[in-house]
Short mmCIF file of C-alpha atoms in Angstrom, two decimals:
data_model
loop_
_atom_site.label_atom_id
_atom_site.label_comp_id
_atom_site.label_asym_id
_atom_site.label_seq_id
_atom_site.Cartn_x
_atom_site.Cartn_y
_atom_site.Cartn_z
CA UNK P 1 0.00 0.00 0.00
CA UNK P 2 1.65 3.38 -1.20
CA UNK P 3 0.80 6.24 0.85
CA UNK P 4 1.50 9.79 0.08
CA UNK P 5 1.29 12.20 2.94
CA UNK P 6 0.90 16.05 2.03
CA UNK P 7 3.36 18.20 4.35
CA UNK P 8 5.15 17.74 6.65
CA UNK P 9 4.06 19.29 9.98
CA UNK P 10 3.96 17.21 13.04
CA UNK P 11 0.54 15.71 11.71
CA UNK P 12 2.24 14.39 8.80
CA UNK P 13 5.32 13.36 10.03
CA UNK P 14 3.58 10.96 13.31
CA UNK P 15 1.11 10.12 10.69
CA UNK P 16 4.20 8.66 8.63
CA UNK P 17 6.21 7.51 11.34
CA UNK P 18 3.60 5.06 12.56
CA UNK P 19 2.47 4.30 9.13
CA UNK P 20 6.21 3.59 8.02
CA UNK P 21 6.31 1.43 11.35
CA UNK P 22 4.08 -0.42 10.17
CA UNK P 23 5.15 -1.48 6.98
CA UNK P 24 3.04 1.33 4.49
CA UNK P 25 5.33 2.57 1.92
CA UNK P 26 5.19 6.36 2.37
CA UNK P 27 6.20 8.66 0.74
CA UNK P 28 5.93 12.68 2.64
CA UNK P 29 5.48 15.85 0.08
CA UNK P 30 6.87 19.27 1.75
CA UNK P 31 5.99 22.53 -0.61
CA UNK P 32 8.83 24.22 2.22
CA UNK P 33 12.64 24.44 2.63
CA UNK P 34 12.10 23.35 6.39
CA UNK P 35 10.41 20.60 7.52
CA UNK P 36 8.31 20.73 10.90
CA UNK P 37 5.50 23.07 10.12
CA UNK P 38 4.31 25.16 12.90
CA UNK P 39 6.15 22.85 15.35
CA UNK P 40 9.74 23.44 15.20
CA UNK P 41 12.36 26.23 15.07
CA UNK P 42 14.99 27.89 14.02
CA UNK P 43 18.45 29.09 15.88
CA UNK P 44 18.23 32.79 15.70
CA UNK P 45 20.86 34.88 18.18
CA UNK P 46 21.55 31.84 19.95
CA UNK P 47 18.04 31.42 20.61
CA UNK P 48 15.42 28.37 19.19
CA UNK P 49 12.84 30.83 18.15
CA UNK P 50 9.57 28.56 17.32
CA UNK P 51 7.71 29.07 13.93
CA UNK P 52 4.91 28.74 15.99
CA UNK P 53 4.45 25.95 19.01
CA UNK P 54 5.61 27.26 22.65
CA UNK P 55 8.32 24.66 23.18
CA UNK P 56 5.77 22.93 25.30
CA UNK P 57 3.61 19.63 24.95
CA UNK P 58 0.27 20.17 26.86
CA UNK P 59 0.38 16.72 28.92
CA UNK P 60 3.73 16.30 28.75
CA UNK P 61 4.90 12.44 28.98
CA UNK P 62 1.64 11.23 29.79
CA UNK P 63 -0.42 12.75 27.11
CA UNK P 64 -1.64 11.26 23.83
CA UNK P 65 1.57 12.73 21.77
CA UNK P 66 4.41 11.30 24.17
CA UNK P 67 2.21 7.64 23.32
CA UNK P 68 2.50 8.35 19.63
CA UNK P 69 5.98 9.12 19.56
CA UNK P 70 6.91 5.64 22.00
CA UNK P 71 4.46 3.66 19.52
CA UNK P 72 6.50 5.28 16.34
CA UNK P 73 9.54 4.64 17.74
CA UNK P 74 10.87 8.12 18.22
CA UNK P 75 13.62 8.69 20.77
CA UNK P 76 12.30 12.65 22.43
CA UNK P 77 12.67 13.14 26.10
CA UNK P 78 9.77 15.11 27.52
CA UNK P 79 10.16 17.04 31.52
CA UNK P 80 7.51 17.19 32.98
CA UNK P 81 6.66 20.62 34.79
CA UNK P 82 6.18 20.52 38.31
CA UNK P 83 4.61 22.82 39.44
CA UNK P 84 1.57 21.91 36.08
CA UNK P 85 2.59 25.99 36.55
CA UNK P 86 1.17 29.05 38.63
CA UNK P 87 -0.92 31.98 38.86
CA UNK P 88 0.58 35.56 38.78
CA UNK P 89 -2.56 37.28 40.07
CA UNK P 90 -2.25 40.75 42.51
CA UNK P 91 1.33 40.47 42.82
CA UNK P 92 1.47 36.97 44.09
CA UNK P 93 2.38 33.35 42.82
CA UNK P 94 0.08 30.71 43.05
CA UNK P 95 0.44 27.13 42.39
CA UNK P 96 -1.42 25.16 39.82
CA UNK P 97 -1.47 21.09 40.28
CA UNK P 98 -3.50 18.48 39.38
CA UNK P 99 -4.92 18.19 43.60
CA UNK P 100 -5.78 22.25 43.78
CA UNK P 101 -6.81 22.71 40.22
CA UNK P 102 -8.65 25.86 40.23
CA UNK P 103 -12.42 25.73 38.89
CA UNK P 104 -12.83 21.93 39.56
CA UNK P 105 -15.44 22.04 41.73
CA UNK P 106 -17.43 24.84 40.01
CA UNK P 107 -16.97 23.61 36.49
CA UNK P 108 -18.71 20.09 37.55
CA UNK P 109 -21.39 22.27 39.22
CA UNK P 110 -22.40 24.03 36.28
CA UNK P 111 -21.86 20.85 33.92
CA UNK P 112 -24.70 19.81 36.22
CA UNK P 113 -26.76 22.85 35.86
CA UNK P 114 -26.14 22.53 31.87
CA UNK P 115 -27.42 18.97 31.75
CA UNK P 116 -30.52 20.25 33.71
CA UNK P 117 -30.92 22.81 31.23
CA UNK P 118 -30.32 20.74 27.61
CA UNK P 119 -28.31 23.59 26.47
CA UNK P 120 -24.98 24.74 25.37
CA UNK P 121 -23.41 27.39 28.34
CA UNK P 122 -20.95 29.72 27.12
CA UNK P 123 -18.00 30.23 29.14
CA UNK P 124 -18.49 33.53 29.85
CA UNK P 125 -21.65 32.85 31.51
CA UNK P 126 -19.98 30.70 34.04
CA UNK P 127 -17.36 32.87 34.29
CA UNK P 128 -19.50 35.29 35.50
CA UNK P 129 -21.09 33.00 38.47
CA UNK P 130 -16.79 32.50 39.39
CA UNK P 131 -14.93 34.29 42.21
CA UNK P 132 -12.46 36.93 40.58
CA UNK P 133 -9.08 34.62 40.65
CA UNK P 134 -11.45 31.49 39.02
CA UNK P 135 -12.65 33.58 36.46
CA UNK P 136 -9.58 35.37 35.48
CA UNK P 137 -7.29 32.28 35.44
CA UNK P 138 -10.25 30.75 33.06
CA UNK P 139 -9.52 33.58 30.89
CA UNK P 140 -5.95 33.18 30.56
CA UNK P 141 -6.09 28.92 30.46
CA UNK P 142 -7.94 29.79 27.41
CA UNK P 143 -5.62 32.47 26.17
CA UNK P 144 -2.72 30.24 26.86
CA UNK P 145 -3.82 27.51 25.13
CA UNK P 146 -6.01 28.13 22.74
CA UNK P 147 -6.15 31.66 22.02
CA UNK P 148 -9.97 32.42 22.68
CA UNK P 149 -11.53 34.19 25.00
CA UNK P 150 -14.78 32.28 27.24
CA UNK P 151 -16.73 34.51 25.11
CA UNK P 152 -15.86 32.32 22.22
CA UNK P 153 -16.96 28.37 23.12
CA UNK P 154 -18.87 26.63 25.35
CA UNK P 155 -18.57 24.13 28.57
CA UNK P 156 -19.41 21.12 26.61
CA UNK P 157 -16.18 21.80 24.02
CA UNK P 158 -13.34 22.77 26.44
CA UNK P 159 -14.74 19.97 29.16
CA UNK P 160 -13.06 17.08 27.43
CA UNK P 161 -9.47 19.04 27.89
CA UNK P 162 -10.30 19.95 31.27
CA UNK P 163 -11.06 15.95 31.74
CA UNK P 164 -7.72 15.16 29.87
CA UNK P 165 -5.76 17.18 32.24
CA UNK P 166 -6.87 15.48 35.43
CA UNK P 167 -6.47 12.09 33.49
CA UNK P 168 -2.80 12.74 31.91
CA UNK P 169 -1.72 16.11 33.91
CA UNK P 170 0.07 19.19 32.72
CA UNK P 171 2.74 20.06 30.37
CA UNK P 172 5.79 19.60 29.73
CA UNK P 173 9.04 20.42 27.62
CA UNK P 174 10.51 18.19 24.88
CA UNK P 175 14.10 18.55 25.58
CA UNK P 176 15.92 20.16 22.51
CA UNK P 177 12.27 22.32 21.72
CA UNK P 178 9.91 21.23 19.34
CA UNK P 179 12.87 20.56 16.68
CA UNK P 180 13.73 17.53 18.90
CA UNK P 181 10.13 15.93 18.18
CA UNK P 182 10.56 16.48 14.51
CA UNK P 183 13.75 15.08 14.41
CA UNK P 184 12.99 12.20 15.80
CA UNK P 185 10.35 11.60 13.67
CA UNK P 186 12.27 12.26 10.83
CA UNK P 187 15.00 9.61 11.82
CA UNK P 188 12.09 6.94 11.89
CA UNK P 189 11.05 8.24 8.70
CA UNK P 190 14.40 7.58 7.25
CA UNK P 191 15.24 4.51 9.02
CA UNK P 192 11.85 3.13 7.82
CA UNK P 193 13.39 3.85 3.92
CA UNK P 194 10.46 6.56 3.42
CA UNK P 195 11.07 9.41 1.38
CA UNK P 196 10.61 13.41 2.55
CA UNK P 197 10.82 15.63 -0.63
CA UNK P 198 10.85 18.66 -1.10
CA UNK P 199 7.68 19.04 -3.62
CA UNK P 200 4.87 21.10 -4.12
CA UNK P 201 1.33 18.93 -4.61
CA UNK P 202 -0.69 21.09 -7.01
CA UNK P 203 -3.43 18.48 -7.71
CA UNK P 204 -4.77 14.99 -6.18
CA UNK P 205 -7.73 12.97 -8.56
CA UNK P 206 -9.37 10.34 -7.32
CA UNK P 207 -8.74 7.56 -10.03
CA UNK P 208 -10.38 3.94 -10.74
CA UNK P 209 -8.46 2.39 -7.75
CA UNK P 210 -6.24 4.87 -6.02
CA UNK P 211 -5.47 8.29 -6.81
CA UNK P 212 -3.07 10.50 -9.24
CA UNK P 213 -1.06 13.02 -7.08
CA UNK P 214 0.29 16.17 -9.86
CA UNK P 215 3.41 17.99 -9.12
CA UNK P 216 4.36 21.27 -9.38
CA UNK P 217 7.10 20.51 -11.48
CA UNK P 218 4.90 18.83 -14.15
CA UNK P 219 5.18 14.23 -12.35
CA UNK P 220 2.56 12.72 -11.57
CA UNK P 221 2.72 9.43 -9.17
CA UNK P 222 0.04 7.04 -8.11
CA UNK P 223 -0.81 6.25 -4.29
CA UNK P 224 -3.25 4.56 -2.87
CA UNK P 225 -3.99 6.78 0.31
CA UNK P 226 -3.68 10.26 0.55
CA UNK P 227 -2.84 11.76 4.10
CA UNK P 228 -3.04 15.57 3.96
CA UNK P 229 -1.14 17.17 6.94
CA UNK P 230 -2.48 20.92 5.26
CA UNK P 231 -6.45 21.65 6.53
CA UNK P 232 -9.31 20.52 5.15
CA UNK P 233 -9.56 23.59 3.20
CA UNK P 234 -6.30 23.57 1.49
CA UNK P 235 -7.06 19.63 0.46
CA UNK P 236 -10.80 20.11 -0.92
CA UNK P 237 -8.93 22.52 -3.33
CA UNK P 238 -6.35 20.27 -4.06
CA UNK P 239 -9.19 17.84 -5.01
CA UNK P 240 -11.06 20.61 -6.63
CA UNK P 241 -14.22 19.83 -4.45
CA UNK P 242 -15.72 22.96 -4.25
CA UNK P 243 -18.06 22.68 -1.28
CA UNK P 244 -16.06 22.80 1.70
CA UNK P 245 -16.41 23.32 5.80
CA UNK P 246 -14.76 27.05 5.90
CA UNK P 247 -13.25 26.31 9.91
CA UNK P 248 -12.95 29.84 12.38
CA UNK P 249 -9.24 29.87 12.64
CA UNK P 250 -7.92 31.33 15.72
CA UNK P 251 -5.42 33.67 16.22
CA UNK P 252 -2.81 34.86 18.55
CA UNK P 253 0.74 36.56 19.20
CA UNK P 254 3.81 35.15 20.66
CA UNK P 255 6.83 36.85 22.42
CA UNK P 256 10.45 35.55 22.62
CA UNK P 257 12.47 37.24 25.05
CA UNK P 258 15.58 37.44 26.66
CA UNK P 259 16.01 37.94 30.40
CA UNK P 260 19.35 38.73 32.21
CA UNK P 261 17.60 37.62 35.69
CA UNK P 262 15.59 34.32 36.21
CA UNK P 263 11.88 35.27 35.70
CA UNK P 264 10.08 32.45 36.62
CA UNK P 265 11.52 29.45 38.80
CA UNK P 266 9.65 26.65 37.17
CA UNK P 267 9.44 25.14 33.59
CA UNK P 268 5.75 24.54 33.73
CA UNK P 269 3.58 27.92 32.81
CA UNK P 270 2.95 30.98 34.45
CA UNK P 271 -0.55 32.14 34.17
CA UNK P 272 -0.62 35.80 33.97
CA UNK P 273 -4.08 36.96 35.30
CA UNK P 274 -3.70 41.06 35.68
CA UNK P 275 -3.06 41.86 32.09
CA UNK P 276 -4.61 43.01 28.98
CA UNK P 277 -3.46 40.36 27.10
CA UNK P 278 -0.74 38.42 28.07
CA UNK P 279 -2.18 35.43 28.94
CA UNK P 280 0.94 33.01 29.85
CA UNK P 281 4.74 32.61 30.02
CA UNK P 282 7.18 29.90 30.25
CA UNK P 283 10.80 30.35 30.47
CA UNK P 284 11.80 27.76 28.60
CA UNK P 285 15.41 27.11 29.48
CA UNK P 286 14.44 26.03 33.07
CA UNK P 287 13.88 22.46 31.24
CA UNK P 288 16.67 22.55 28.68
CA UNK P 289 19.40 25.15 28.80
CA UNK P 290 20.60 24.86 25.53
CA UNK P 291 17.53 26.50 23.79
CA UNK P 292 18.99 29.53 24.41
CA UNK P 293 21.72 31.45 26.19
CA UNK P 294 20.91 32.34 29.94
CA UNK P 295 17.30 32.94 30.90
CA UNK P 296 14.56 32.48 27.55
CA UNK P 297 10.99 33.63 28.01
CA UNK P 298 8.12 32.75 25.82
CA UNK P 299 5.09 34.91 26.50
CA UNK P 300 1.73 34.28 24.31
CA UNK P 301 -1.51 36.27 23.93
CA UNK P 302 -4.80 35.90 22.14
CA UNK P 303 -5.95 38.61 19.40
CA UNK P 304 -8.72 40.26 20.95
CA UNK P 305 -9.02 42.37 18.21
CA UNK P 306 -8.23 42.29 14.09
CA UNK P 307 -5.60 44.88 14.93
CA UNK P 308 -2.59 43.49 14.75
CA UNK P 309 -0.68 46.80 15.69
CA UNK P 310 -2.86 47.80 18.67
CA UNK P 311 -3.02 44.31 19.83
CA UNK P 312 1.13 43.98 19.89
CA UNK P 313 1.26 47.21 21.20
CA UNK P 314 -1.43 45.87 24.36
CA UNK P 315 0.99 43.20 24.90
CA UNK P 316 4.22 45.12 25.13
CA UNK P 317 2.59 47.16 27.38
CA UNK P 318 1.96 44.29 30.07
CA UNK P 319 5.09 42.73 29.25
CA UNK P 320 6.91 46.59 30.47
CA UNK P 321 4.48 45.63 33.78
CA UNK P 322 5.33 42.17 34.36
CA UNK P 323 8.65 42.47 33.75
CA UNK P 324 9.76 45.96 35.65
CA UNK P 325 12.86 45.53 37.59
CA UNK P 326 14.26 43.14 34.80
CA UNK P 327 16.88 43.57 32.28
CA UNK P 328 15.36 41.89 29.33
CA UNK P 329 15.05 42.41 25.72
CA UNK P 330 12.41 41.06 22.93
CA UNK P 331 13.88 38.85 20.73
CA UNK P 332 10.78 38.16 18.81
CA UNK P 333 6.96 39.49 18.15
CA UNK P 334 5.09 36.65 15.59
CA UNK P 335 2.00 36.78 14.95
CA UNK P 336 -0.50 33.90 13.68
CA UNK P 337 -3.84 34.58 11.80
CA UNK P 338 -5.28 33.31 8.74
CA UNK P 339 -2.83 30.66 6.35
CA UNK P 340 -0.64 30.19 9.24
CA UNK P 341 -2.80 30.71 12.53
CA UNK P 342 -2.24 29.63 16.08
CA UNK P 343 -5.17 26.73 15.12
CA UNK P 344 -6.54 26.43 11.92
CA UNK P 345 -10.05 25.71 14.14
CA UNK P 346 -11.14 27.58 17.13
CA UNK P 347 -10.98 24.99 19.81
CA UNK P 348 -13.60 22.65 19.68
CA UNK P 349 -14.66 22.97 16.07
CA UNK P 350 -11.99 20.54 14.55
CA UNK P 351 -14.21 18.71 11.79
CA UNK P 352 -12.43 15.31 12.10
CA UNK P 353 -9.59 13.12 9.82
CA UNK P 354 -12.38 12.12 7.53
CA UNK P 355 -12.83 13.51 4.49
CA UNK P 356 -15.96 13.41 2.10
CA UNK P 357 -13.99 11.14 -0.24
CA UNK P 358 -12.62 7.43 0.77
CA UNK P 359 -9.08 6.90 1.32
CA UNK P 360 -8.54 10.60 1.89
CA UNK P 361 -7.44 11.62 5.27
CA UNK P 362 -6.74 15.18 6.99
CA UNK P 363 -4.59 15.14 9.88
CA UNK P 364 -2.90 17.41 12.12
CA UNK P 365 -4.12 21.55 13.00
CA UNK P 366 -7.81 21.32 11.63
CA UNK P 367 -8.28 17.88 12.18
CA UNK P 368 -7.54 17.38 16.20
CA UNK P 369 -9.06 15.39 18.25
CA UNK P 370 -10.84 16.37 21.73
CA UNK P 371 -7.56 17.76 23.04
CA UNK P 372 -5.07 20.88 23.20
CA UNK P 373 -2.43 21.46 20.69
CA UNK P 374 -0.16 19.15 19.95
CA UNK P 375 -1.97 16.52 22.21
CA UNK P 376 -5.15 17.17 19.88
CA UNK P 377 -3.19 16.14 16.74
CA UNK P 378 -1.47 13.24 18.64
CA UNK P 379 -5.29 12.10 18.85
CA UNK P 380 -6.58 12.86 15.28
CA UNK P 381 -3.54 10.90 14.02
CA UNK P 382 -4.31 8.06 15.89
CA UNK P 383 -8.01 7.99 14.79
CA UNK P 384 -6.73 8.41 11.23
CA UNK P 385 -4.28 5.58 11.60
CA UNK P 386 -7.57 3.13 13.04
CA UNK P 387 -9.57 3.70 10.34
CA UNK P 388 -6.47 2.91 7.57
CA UNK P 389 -6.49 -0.08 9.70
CA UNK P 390 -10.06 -1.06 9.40
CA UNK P 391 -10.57 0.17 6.15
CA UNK P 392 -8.18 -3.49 4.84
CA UNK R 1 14.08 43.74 -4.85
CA UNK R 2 12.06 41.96 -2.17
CA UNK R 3 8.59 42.94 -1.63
CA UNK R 4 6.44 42.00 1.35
CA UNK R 5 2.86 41.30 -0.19
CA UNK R 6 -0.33 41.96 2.03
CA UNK R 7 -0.89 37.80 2.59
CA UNK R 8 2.34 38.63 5.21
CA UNK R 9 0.57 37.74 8.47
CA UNK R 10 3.91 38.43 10.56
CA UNK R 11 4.69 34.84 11.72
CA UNK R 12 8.78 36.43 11.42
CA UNK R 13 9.97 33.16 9.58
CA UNK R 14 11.57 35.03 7.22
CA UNK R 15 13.25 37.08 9.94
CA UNK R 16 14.65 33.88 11.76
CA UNK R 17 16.52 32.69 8.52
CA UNK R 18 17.29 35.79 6.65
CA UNK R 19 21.40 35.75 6.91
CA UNK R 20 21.38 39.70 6.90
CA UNK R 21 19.49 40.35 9.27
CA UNK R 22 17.68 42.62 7.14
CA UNK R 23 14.12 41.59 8.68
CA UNK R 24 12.00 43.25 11.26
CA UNK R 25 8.58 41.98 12.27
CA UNK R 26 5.92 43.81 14.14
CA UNK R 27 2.79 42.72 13.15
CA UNK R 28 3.93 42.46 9.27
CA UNK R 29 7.56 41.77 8.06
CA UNK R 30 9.78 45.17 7.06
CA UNK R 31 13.24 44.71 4.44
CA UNK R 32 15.91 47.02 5.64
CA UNK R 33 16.93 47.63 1.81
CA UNK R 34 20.41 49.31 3.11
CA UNK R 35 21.10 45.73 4.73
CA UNK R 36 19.54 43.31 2.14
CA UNK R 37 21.33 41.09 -0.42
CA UNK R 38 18.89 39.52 -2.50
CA UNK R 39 19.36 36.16 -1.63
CA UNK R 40 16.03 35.45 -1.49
CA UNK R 41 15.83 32.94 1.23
CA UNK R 42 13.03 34.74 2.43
CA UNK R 43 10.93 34.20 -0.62
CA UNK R 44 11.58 30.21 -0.07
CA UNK R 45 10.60 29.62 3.46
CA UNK R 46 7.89 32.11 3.61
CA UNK R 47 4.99 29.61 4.52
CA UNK R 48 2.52 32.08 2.69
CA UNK R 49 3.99 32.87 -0.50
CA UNK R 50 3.76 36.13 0.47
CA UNK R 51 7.13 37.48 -0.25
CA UNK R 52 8.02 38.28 -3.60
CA UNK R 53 10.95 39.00 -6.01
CA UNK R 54 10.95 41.57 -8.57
CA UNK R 55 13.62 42.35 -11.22
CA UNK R 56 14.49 45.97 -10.94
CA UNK R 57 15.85 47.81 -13.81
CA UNK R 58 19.57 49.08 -13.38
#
């Protein structure tokens, strides 16, 4: 069975690994000069500035990724924050674990009151039954890892995360970044005798058995399933099926900075709840030194508005706050919105690996399962990879 | 001469591997002209094809 996976994020390349593992012939398709996607990063002033991820895996070893990469094969060594992180709220620091996890008890109270009512509750209607720290360290959970705001999903979409959490726990950081992960795959990839080219797909048509896969350079080669690692979008167009789910992408900016002094003491997160925007932090080298000299701080906020200016210049503004008294400088500003967004689909609106045609598969930002980030595509992979299974 | 397009959504890519160092990002990506070669290595890894390269005369 020849299988031809389109791009190689971190969807495509677990999809592969596993796939190679298991004794498909695949071959990976990368329209880029870099391989990783939104999940890896480049050295830049002795920092590994991220095209995208945070350096962070949401459940760290226990999660739904870290079982994907032992299944594939791939050697990545994931530490576990402990402290899951804390809560920067009036000046002080307080802890976030799995045994005082804020909101438990009132986020199972109104799941009760929602099941009494048969109807979807928006967020920000339970926020506003919380106490102040609840509410506000809702707002920047969400921020953090999703980049929406309560206003923008309900109970019954985040509660599977919040249920993932207590089952596999909180983050933690892949040691050599988010490069690490790829390059482990990679090596599987390679090991397994699969090919990564760099190509760009301009067509895919569904043939008598199997489909024809058109080049940009003018080949054409025949596979028998197509794994696309791009969006649903991106792949209906590739198929030229016009009617397509058009997914909310959401969108969000990142910080990389440089600190002389030690800003936070843990590698987990640091939920900032006082702030415009700034939603989070991790310093990053706290787990592995060598992603950057001395002390490396990764700060993230939501777009609140379609501003991109105003919304940067919101951020630097709590990040001159938060950090007073420090000697730091901003390495980075990135933003993500529209082709190359924080998530292709606002948390909770992923439409599944499945694709209107048979033997076509989307995996990876678009097509997550029930779960944050990189956790979410660890689970949409593995879906995809079941019904492949079945599907013989 | 390298243009930034309007598709630039300021993800700084092209910042991280330009070998000039010829790229600021805030918000949107900005070529310091005075520093940049035309390598075009921007152009390539810009995820969204939205950097381009034009011939200019002289």
């Amino acid at each position: 069975m020849k299988v031809a996976v389109i791009g190689a994020g971190l969807g495509g390349l677990l999809s592969a690994s596993i796939l190679s593992e298991m004794g498909y012939s695949v071959e990976i398709f990368e329209k880029l000069p870099f391989i990783g996607g939104r999940f890896t990063s480049f050295k830049y002033r002795g920092y590994e500035i991220t095209t995208g991820a945070l350096h962070m895996i949401p459940h760290g070893s226990r999660g739904p990724l870290a079982e994907l990469l032992r299944k594939a094969g791939a050697k990545v060594e994931i530490i576990d924050s402990n402290p899951y992180g804390t809560a920067l709220y009036g000046g002080e620091e307080i802890d976030v674990n799995r045994r005082r996890m804020p909101l438990r008890s009132k986020v199972l109270f109104a799941l009760l009151c929602m099941k009494n009512w048969f109807r979807e509750v928006k967020l920000s209607e339970l926020e506003r039954r919380l106490d102040d720290f609840s509410a506000k360290f809702l707002r920047a959970f969400l921020g953090w890892s999703f980049s929406i705001t309560p206003e923008q999903t309900t109970l019954t979409k985040i509660y599977p995360v919040y249920r993932s959490i207590l089952e596999h726990g909180g983050p933690g950081v892949p040691a050599g970044g988010c490069k690490a992960v790829v390059d482990a795959l990679v090596d599987v990839i390679r090991s397994n005798d699969c090919a990564i080219r760099k190509l760009k797909v301009s067509a895919i048509r569904k043939g008598n058995c199997g489909f024809s896969v058109y080049f940009e350079n003018g080949d054409t080669e025949k596979f028998d399933i197509i794994i696309s690692n791009i969006g649903h979008e991106e792949t209906a167009k590739l198929m030229g099926i016009k009617k397509y789910v058009k997914l909310e992408p959401s969108r969000g900016i990142k910080y990389s900075i440089s600190v002389r002094q030690p800003f936070i003491e843990h590698t987990g997160v640091l939920f900032t709840l006082n702030t415009r925007r700034i939603s989070g932090m991790n310093q990053v080298t706290n787990a592995d030194p060598n992603l950057g000299k001395g002390n490396f701080l990764m700060a993230h906020q939501p777009m609140l508005t379609s501003n991109v200016k105003f919304e940067i210049s919101e951020g630097l503004k709590d990040l001159k706050e938060l950090l007073k008294g420090y000697d730091y400088e901003i390495l980075a500003i990135q933003s993500f919105s529209d082709g190359w967004p924080v998530n292709r689909a606002i948390a909770g609106s992923d439409s599944g690996c499945k694709t209107p045609v048979s033997g076509v598969y989307v995996v990876g930002d678009g097509a997550k399962g029930s779960d944050i980030e990189v956790d979410g595509i660890a689970l949409g992979v593995k879906d995809t990879v079941e019904y492949i299974r079945k599907s013989l | 001469m390298i243009v930034i397009t309007e598709s630039c959504v300021g993800c700084a890519t092209c910042m991280l591997v330009c070998p000039a160092d010829a790229i600021r990002v805030e918000g949107k990506a900005e070529i310091n002209y005075e520093l940049c070669k035309n390598c075009k290595k921007c152009v390539l890894y810009c995820p969204l094809e939205a950097i381009n390269f034009v011939e200019t005369a002289g």
